[in-house]
Every structure is written in structure tokens, then in C-alpha cells.
CSV table of C-alpha atoms in Angstrom, one decimal:
chain,number,residue,atom,x,y,z
M,1,UNK,CA,0.0,0.0,0.0
M,2,UNK,CA,1.0,3.6,-0.4
M,3,UNK,CA,2.6,5.3,2.6
M,4,UNK,CA,1.2,8.5,3.8
M,5,UNK,CA,3.8,11.3,4.1
M,6,UNK,CA,3.5,14.8,5.4
M,7,UNK,CA,4.5,17.3,2.7
M,8,UNK,CA,7.6,19.2,3.6
M,9,UNK,CA,7.6,21.8,0.8
M,10,UNK,CA,4.9,24.2,-0.5
M,11,UNK,CA,5.1,22.5,-3.9
M,12,UNK,CA,4.3,19.1,-2.4
M,13,UNK,CA,1.4,20.6,-0.4
M,14,UNK,CA,0.0,22.2,-3.6
M,15,UNK,CA,0.2,18.8,-5.3
M,16,UNK,CA,-1.7,17.1,-2.5
M,17,UNK,CA,-4.4,19.8,-2.4
M,18,UNK,CA,-4.9,19.4,-6.1
M,19,UNK,CA,-5.6,15.7,-5.6
M,20,UNK,CA,-7.8,16.2,-2.6
M,21,UNK,CA,-11.6,15.8,-2.9
M,22,UNK,CA,-13.5,18.9,-4.2
M,23,UNK,CA,-17.1,19.9,-4.6
M,24,UNK,CA,-16.2,21.2,-8.1
M,25,UNK,CA,-14.4,18.3,-9.6
M,26,UNK,CA,-11.3,18.4,-11.9
M,27,UNK,CA,-11.2,16.7,-15.3
M,28,UNK,CA,-11.8,13.0,-14.7
M,29,UNK,CA,-8.9,10.8,-15.8
M,30,UNK,CA,-9.3,7.2,-17.1
M,31,UNK,CA,-7.1,4.3,-16.2
M,32,UNK,CA,-6.9,1.5,-18.8
M,33,UNK,CA,-5.7,-1.9,-17.6
M,34,UNK,CA,-5.2,-5.4,-19.0
M,35,UNK,CA,-6.2,-8.7,-17.3
M,36,UNK,CA,-4.4,-12.0,-17.1
M,37,UNK,CA,-5.3,-12.8,-20.6
M,38,UNK,CA,-6.4,-10.6,-23.5
M,39,UNK,CA,-7.3,-11.2,-27.1
M,40,UNK,CA,-6.0,-9.4,-30.2
M,41,UNK,CA,-9.5,-7.8,-30.6
M,42,UNK,CA,-9.5,-6.6,-27.0
M,43,UNK,CA,-6.0,-5.1,-27.3
M,44,UNK,CA,-7.2,-3.0,-30.3
M,45,UNK,CA,-10.3,-1.9,-28.4
M,46,UNK,CA,-8.3,-0.7,-25.4
M,47,UNK,CA,-5.8,1.0,-27.6
M,48,UNK,CA,-8.4,2.9,-29.6
M,49,UNK,CA,-10.3,3.9,-26.5
M,50,UNK,CA,-7.0,5.3,-25.2
M,51,UNK,CA,-6.6,7.3,-28.5
M,52,UNK,CA,-10.1,8.7,-28.1
M,53,UNK,CA,-9.2,9.9,-24.5
M,54,UNK,CA,-5.6,10.6,-25.0
M,55,UNK,CA,-5.7,14.0,-23.2
M,56,UNK,CA,-7.0,12.5,-20.0
M,57,UNK,CA,-6.1,8.7,-19.9
M,58,UNK,CA,-3.4,6.5,-18.5
M,59,UNK,CA,-2.8,3.1,-20.1
M,60,UNK,CA,-0.9,0.2,-18.5
M,61,UNK,CA,0.3,-2.5,-20.8
M,62,UNK,CA,1.3,-5.1,-18.2
M,63,UNK,CA,-1.0,-8.0,-17.3
M,64,UNK,CA,-2.6,-8.0,-13.9
M,65,UNK,CA,-3.4,-11.3,-12.3
M,66,UNK,CA,-5.0,-10.0,-9.0
M,67,UNK,CA,-7.7,-7.7,-10.4
M,68,UNK,CA,-11.2,-9.2,-10.4
M,69,UNK,CA,-13.6,-6.2,-10.0
M,70,UNK,CA,-16.8,-8.2,-9.2
M,71,UNK,CA,-15.2,-10.5,-6.6
M,72,UNK,CA,-14.6,-9.6,-3.0
M,73,UNK,CA,-10.9,-9.0,-2.4
M,74,UNK,CA,-10.2,-8.6,-6.2
M,75,UNK,CA,-10.7,-4.8,-6.0
M,76,UNK,CA,-7.7,-4.0,-3.8
M,77,UNK,CA,-5.1,-3.8,-6.7
M,78,UNK,CA,-7.6,-1.8,-8.8
M,79,UNK,CA,-8.2,0.7,-6.0
M,80,UNK,CA,-4.4,0.9,-5.4
M,81,UNK,CA,-3.8,1.9,-9.1
M,82,UNK,CA,-6.7,4.4,-8.9
M,83,UNK,CA,-5.1,6.1,-5.9
M,84,UNK,CA,-1.6,6.0,-7.4
M,85,UNK,CA,-2.6,7.6,-10.8
M,86,UNK,CA,-5.5,9.8,-9.3
M,87,UNK,CA,-8.0,8.3,-11.8
M,88,UNK,CA,-11.7,8.2,-11.1
M,89,UNK,CA,-12.7,6.1,-14.1
M,90,UNK,CA,-11.2,2.8,-15.3
M,91,UNK,CA,-11.5,0.2,-18.1
M,92,UNK,CA,-10.4,-3.3,-17.4
M,93,UNK,CA,-10.1,-5.8,-20.3
M,94,UNK,CA,-9.9,-9.6,-20.0
M,95,UNK,CA,-10.6,-12.6,-22.1
M,96,UNK,CA,-11.7,-16.1,-21.2
M,97,UNK,CA,-13.7,-18.9,-22.6
M,98,UNK,CA,-16.7,-18.1,-20.4
M,99,UNK,CA,-16.5,-14.3,-21.1
M,100,UNK,CA,-14.7,-13.6,-24.4
M,101,UNK,CA,-13.6,-10.0,-25.2
M,102,UNK,CA,-14.8,-8.8,-21.8
M,103,UNK,CA,-14.7,-5.1,-20.8
M,104,UNK,CA,-15.4,-3.8,-17.3
M,105,UNK,CA,-16.1,-0.1,-17.1
M,106,UNK,CA,-16.4,1.4,-13.7
M,107,UNK,CA,-16.2,4.5,-11.6
M,108,UNK,CA,-14.5,5.2,-8.2
M,109,UNK,CA,-15.4,7.5,-5.4
M,110,UNK,CA,-12.6,8.5,-3.0
M,111,UNK,CA,-10.6,5.8,-4.8
M,112,UNK,CA,-13.0,3.0,-3.9
M,113,UNK,CA,-15.2,1.2,-6.3
M,114,UNK,CA,-18.4,3.1,-6.9
M,115,UNK,CA,-20.2,1.1,-9.6
M,116,UNK,CA,-19.4,-1.4,-12.4
M,117,UNK,CA,-20.7,-2.4,-15.8
M,118,UNK,CA,-19.5,-5.5,-17.6
M,119,UNK,CA,-19.9,-5.7,-21.4
M,120,UNK,CA,-18.8,-8.0,-24.1
M,121,UNK,CA,-17.3,-6.6,-27.4
M,122,UNK,CA,-18.6,-8.0,-30.7
M,123,UNK,CA,-18.4,-6.9,-34.4
M,124,UNK,CA,-15.4,-4.6,-33.7
M,125,UNK,CA,-14.1,-2.3,-36.5
M,126,UNK,CA,-11.0,-0.2,-36.1
M,127,UNK,CA,-10.5,3.4,-37.2
M,128,UNK,CA,-8.2,2.3,-40.0
M,129,UNK,CA,-11.0,0.3,-41.6
M,130,UNK,CA,-13.0,3.5,-42.4
M,131,UNK,CA,-12.1,5.7,-45.3
M,132,UNK,CA,-12.6,9.4,-44.9
M,133,UNK,CA,-10.7,12.7,-45.3
M,134,UNK,CA,-8.1,12.9,-42.5
M,135,UNK,CA,-8.7,16.6,-42.1
M,136,UNK,CA,-12.0,15.7,-40.5
M,137,UNK,CA,-10.3,13.7,-37.8
M,138,UNK,CA,-11.5,14.9,-34.3
M,139,UNK,CA,-9.0,17.1,-32.5
M,140,UNK,CA,-7.7,16.2,-29.0
M,141,UNK,CA,-9.6,18.0,-26.3
M,142,UNK,CA,-12.7,18.9,-28.5
M,143,UNK,CA,-16.2,18.4,-27.1
M,144,UNK,CA,-18.4,15.6,-28.4
M,145,UNK,CA,-22.1,15.2,-29.0
M,146,UNK,CA,-24.0,12.2,-27.6
M,147,UNK,CA,-26.9,10.5,-29.2
M,148,UNK,CA,-28.8,7.6,-27.4
M,149,UNK,CA,-31.3,6.0,-29.7
M,150,UNK,CA,-33.9,3.5,-28.5
M,151,UNK,CA,-36.4,3.2,-25.7
M,152,UNK,CA,-34.2,0.7,-23.8
M,153,UNK,CA,-32.1,3.6,-22.4
M,154,UNK,CA,-35.2,4.8,-20.6
M,155,UNK,CA,-36.9,1.5,-19.6
M,156,UNK,CA,-34.1,-1.1,-19.1
M,157,UNK,CA,-32.1,-0.8,-15.9
M,158,UNK,CA,-28.9,-2.2,-17.4
M,159,UNK,CA,-29.0,0.2,-20.4
M,160,UNK,CA,-29.8,3.2,-18.2
M,161,UNK,CA,-26.7,2.4,-16.1
M,162,UNK,CA,-24.6,1.9,-19.2
M,163,UNK,CA,-25.7,5.2,-20.5
M,164,UNK,CA,-24.6,7.0,-17.3
M,165,UNK,CA,-21.2,5.3,-17.4
M,166,UNK,CA,-20.6,6.1,-21.1
M,167,UNK,CA,-21.5,9.7,-20.6
M,168,UNK,CA,-19.1,10.0,-17.7
M,169,UNK,CA,-16.4,8.2,-19.7
M,170,UNK,CA,-16.4,10.2,-22.9
M,171,UNK,CA,-17.7,13.7,-22.0
M,172,UNK,CA,-14.4,15.2,-21.0
M,173,UNK,CA,-14.2,18.4,-19.0
M,174,UNK,CA,-17.5,20.1,-18.0
M,175,UNK,CA,-17.8,23.7,-19.4
M,176,UNK,CA,-20.4,26.4,-19.2
M,177,UNK,CA,-20.0,28.0,-22.6
M,178,UNK,CA,-19.2,26.2,-25.8
M,179,UNK,CA,-18.3,27.3,-29.3
M,180,UNK,CA,-20.1,25.2,-31.9
M,181,UNK,CA,-16.9,25.1,-34.0
M,182,UNK,CA,-15.2,23.2,-31.2
M,183,UNK,CA,-17.7,20.3,-31.4
M,184,UNK,CA,-16.3,18.2,-34.2
M,185,UNK,CA,-17.4,14.6,-33.3
M,186,UNK,CA,-20.3,12.6,-31.9
M,187,UNK,CA,-20.8,9.3,-30.2
M,188,UNK,CA,-23.9,7.4,-31.3
M,189,UNK,CA,-25.3,4.6,-29.1
M,190,UNK,CA,-28.3,2.6,-30.5
M,191,UNK,CA,-30.2,0.1,-28.3
M,192,UNK,CA,-30.6,-2.9,-30.6
M,193,UNK,CA,-32.2,-5.1,-27.9
M,194,UNK,CA,-32.6,-5.2,-24.1
M,195,UNK,CA,-28.9,-6.1,-23.6
M,196,UNK,CA,-27.2,-5.1,-26.8
M,197,UNK,CA,-26.0,-1.6,-27.8
M,198,UNK,CA,-24.4,-0.6,-31.1
M,199,UNK,CA,-21.6,2.0,-30.4
M,200,UNK,CA,-20.1,4.1,-33.1
M,201,UNK,CA,-18.0,7.3,-33.4
M,202,UNK,CA,-18.7,9.9,-36.1
M,203,UNK,CA,-17.0,13.1,-37.2
M,204,UNK,CA,-19.2,16.2,-37.9
M,205,UNK,CA,-18.9,18.2,-41.1
M,206,UNK,CA,-20.2,21.7,-41.1
M,207,UNK,CA,-22.0,22.9,-44.2
M,208,UNK,CA,-23.8,26.1,-45.3
M,209,UNK,CA,-27.5,26.1,-44.5
M,210,UNK,CA,-28.5,29.7,-45.4
M,211,UNK,CA,-29.0,30.6,-41.7
M,212,UNK,CA,-26.7,31.5,-38.9
M,213,UNK,CA,-26.6,27.8,-37.6
M,214,UNK,CA,-24.7,25.6,-40.0
M,215,UNK,CA,-26.0,22.2,-41.3
M,216,UNK,CA,-24.2,19.2,-39.9
M,217,UNK,CA,-23.4,15.9,-41.6
M,218,UNK,CA,-22.1,12.8,-39.8
M,219,UNK,CA,-19.2,10.8,-41.2
M,220,UNK,CA,-18.4,7.5,-39.5
M,221,UNK,CA,-14.7,7.5,-38.5
M,222,UNK,CA,-14.6,4.6,-36.0
M,223,UNK,CA,-14.2,2.7,-33.9
M,224,UNK,CA,-17.5,0.9,-33.9
M,225,UNK,CA,-18.6,-2.2,-31.9
M,226,UNK,CA,-21.5,-3.9,-30.2
M,227,UNK,CA,-21.7,-3.9,-26.5
M,228,UNK,CA,-23.5,-6.9,-24.9
M,229,UNK,CA,-24.3,-6.1,-21.3
M,230,UNK,CA,-23.4,-9.1,-19.0
M,231,UNK,CA,-23.3,-7.8,-15.4
M,232,UNK,CA,-23.6,-4.5,-13.6
M,233,UNK,CA,-23.5,-3.4,-10.0
M,234,UNK,CA,-25.1,-0.2,-8.8
M,235,UNK,CA,-23.9,1.9,-5.8
M,236,UNK,CA,-25.8,1.8,-2.6
M,237,UNK,CA,-28.0,4.7,-1.7
M,238,UNK,CA,-25.9,6.2,1.1
M,239,UNK,CA,-22.8,6.2,-1.1
M,240,UNK,CA,-24.7,7.6,-4.0
M,241,UNK,CA,-26.0,10.5,-1.9
M,242,UNK,CA,-22.5,11.2,-0.6
M,243,UNK,CA,-21.0,11.2,-4.1
M,244,UNK,CA,-23.8,13.3,-5.7
M,245,UNK,CA,-23.1,16.3,-3.5
M,246,UNK,CA,-22.7,19.5,-5.5
M,247,UNK,CA,-21.2,22.9,-4.9
M,248,UNK,CA,-24.6,24.3,-3.8
M,249,UNK,CA,-24.5,21.8,-0.8
M,250,UNK,CA,-21.4,23.4,0.5
M,251,UNK,CA,-21.9,24.8,4.1
M,252,UNK,CA,-21.9,28.6,4.0
M,253,UNK,CA,-19.0,30.4,5.6
M,254,UNK,CA,-20.0,32.4,8.7
M,255,UNK,CA,-20.2,36.1,8.0
M,256,UNK,CA,-18.9,38.4,10.7
M,257,UNK,CA,-21.2,41.1,12.3
M,258,UNK,CA,-24.2,39.8,10.2
M,259,UNK,CA,-27.4,38.6,11.6
M,260,UNK,CA,-30.8,37.6,10.1
M,261,UNK,CA,-34.2,38.5,11.3
M,262,UNK,CA,-37.6,37.1,10.2
M,263,UNK,CA,-39.1,40.6,9.6
M,264,UNK,CA,-36.1,42.8,8.8
M,265,UNK,CA,-34.1,40.2,6.9
M,266,UNK,CA,-30.3,40.6,6.8
M,267,UNK,CA,-28.9,43.0,9.4
M,268,UNK,CA,-25.3,44.1,9.4
M,269,UNK,CA,-23.2,46.0,12.0
M,270,UNK,CA,-20.6,48.5,10.8
M,271,UNK,CA,-17.9,49.7,13.1
M,272,UNK,CA,-16.4,53.1,12.3
M,273,UNK,CA,-13.2,54.1,14.3
M,274,UNK,CA,-13.0,57.4,16.1
M,275,UNK,CA,-12.0,60.2,13.9
M,276,UNK,CA,-8.8,62.0,15.1
M,277,UNK,CA,-9.6,65.5,13.9
M,278,UNK,CA,-6.7,67.1,15.7
M,279,UNK,CA,-4.1,65.0,14.0
M,280,UNK,CA,-5.3,65.9,10.5
M,281,UNK,CA,-2.7,67.9,8.5
M,282,UNK,CA,-4.0,71.2,7.2
M,283,UNK,CA,-2.9,72.8,4.0
M,284,UNK,CA,-1.1,76.2,4.0
M,285,UNK,CA,-3.6,77.6,1.6
M,286,UNK,CA,-6.6,77.0,3.9
M,287,UNK,CA,-9.0,80.0,3.9
M,288,UNK,CA,-9.4,79.9,7.6
M,289,UNK,CA,-5.6,80.4,8.1
M,290,UNK,CA,-5.6,83.3,5.7
M,291,UNK,CA,-8.5,85.0,7.6
M,292,UNK,CA,-6.7,84.6,10.9
M,293,UNK,CA,-3.5,86.1,9.5
M,294,UNK,CA,-5.5,89.0,8.0
M,295,UNK,CA,-7.3,89.7,11.3
M,296,UNK,CA,-4.1,89.5,13.2
M,297,UNK,CA,-2.4,91.9,10.9
M,298,UNK,CA,-5.3,94.4,11.3
M,299,UNK,CA,-5.1,94.2,15.1
M,300,UNK,CA,-1.3,94.8,14.9
M,301,UNK,CA,-1.9,97.9,12.7
M,302,UNK,CA,-4.6,99.2,15.1
M,303,UNK,CA,-2.4,98.7,18.1
M,304,UNK,CA,0.6,100.4,16.5
M,305,UNK,CA,-1.6,103.3,15.4
M,306,UNK,CA,-2.9,103.8,18.9
M,307,UNK,CA,0.5,103.7,20.4
M,308,UNK,CA,1.8,106.3,17.9
M,309,UNK,CA,-1.2,108.6,18.7
M,310,UNK,CA,-0.7,108.3,22.5
M,311,UNK,CA,3.0,109.2,22.0
M,312,UNK,CA,2.1,112.2,19.8
M,313,UNK,CA,-0.4,113.4,22.4
M,314,UNK,CA,2.1,113.1,25.2
M,315,UNK,CA,4.7,115.2,23.4
């Protein structure tokens, strides 16, 4: 297990604060892992998912014998890798006779398993098998559209859960404002049956429409595959409530010298320090000082005039 060390420098403290839990989450990273045995198809699937999420994904190529997400005790190594890489999403690929080309897609909360969806991959087509203009290739970091077609995503519990996980996996960073020119690809998921979903990736071509909003055309660029839902595990209610906290649920910071009243509402106290008028520096051009000098000069002239008059009268 990882040893907990107290940071000794400000740089190390900033790094730990960056990885600490937050109400407003950072960009979610994805961890891609291989099981004890993987097929050639599954290796291509994991590689192409890594290319689709290259800006926020970490891929390990070594085989992991001790990872079994749905078994008790088989989650320890997975949670260790999640903590080590600071990834909150993971994709685990394995291949066996009972479950060929198996993918386990899951999420973690506080680096512990939150939920799991297990799917089988069928009818896989790579990006290289599609012919299209390479200038239309989606750019790294661009935002995608999502299209979920079929009533199964609203009625079937397994498909509803798969929809949530796929949205969290491919949506990237959450933004408030978006330029339509930055949306250059789309993920299309079609519910073929109650346990089968056709997944494909398309590029968007903008064309003139005669209006301000351009007309969009979809060109399939791959990869494409069928997801066959095998198992899934939902989070318990208490954990889900804890994980779904948002920034609005943050406890408000106490305001100093502020109280609230039912009738008057918000009441605030303002403390003004005593004004030291005597210490205020006055300007030399103050009118009051000019008046005092003028009055003093007149008094001096009057007193001098009286003194001269008394002297003259005495003589």
C-alpha cells in the first residue's frame, strides 16, 4: 500500500491539495488496464479507447493477475492503481472462454469502487477500416455530442446504467460556454435489444444552411462495436447520496457582524473608528488660516496706530 507522508515543501502541499476531494471536480482521468489474458481484438479496443481519450487517460500494458472487479478482495489492486494515478474512471479488459472479449467499465469514489458495468465486445471495427478525409479527424480536447437512440435507455435498468457510465467516460471536461466550431465529433449509441448496444464514433462536417446555424453531416470514422451487457453493479443509496453532492450543498461560511431577522431580513453592523480630527494635517492655503493672518495683521496695525497717537499726544 502507499505510505502517507506529510508534505515538507509548498510544492508538495499544492500537489496534495490538487488531488484532494473537491465539490467542483477536476477533469476526470481514465485508467486502462489489462487482465491476465487478453485477445487481439480486445487489445485493439483498449488502444483505440486510449486514443479517443488521450488527453485524460493513462494506459498500463502489463498483465494484472490479481484484479477481479466483481469479486470480494479482487478490488484491492484496482483501488491501489486508482489512488496512485489519481484516476476516477477505469476500463479493465480480460478474455476467457466463459466471457470472451470482456470489458469492465467502472467509476470510483474516494478511490474506492463506486459502480461497475461489464460488457462483451462484438463486431469490432478499427479506425483504419474507415475511409474518410483525414482533415475531418477529431481534435484532441474537443467536445463531443452524444446520441442515445432507443427506448431501452429509458426502460431497461442495465442500459440506463450503461448510458450514465458512457456519458461520464467520454464527455471530458465540464464547461459552461461552448463554441459550436469546437464540437467536431459525436458518439452514437443505439439500443438494438434489451442487452445489446451498437456503439459508433462519427465526425461532424459543417456545411452552409442559409442561416446562422450551419448544417451538420455525420461521417463515421470509427471505432464501432457492439456492447453486450453481461453484469452490472449499482452503488448503494448512502454512497450515491454522498457522491452526488454539488457545490450548492457546501456549508456557507459564517459572516462576521451579520445577523438575520424574520421581519427585517439581513442585518449588518458597521464599526467606524473614532476620527482624530486634531491630527489631520491642514494645507497652507486654507482659507481659515488666511483669515486669521489678515485679522491678526489688522489688530497689529490698530495697536501700532494707537501707540503712535498716544506718543504724539504726550509730546
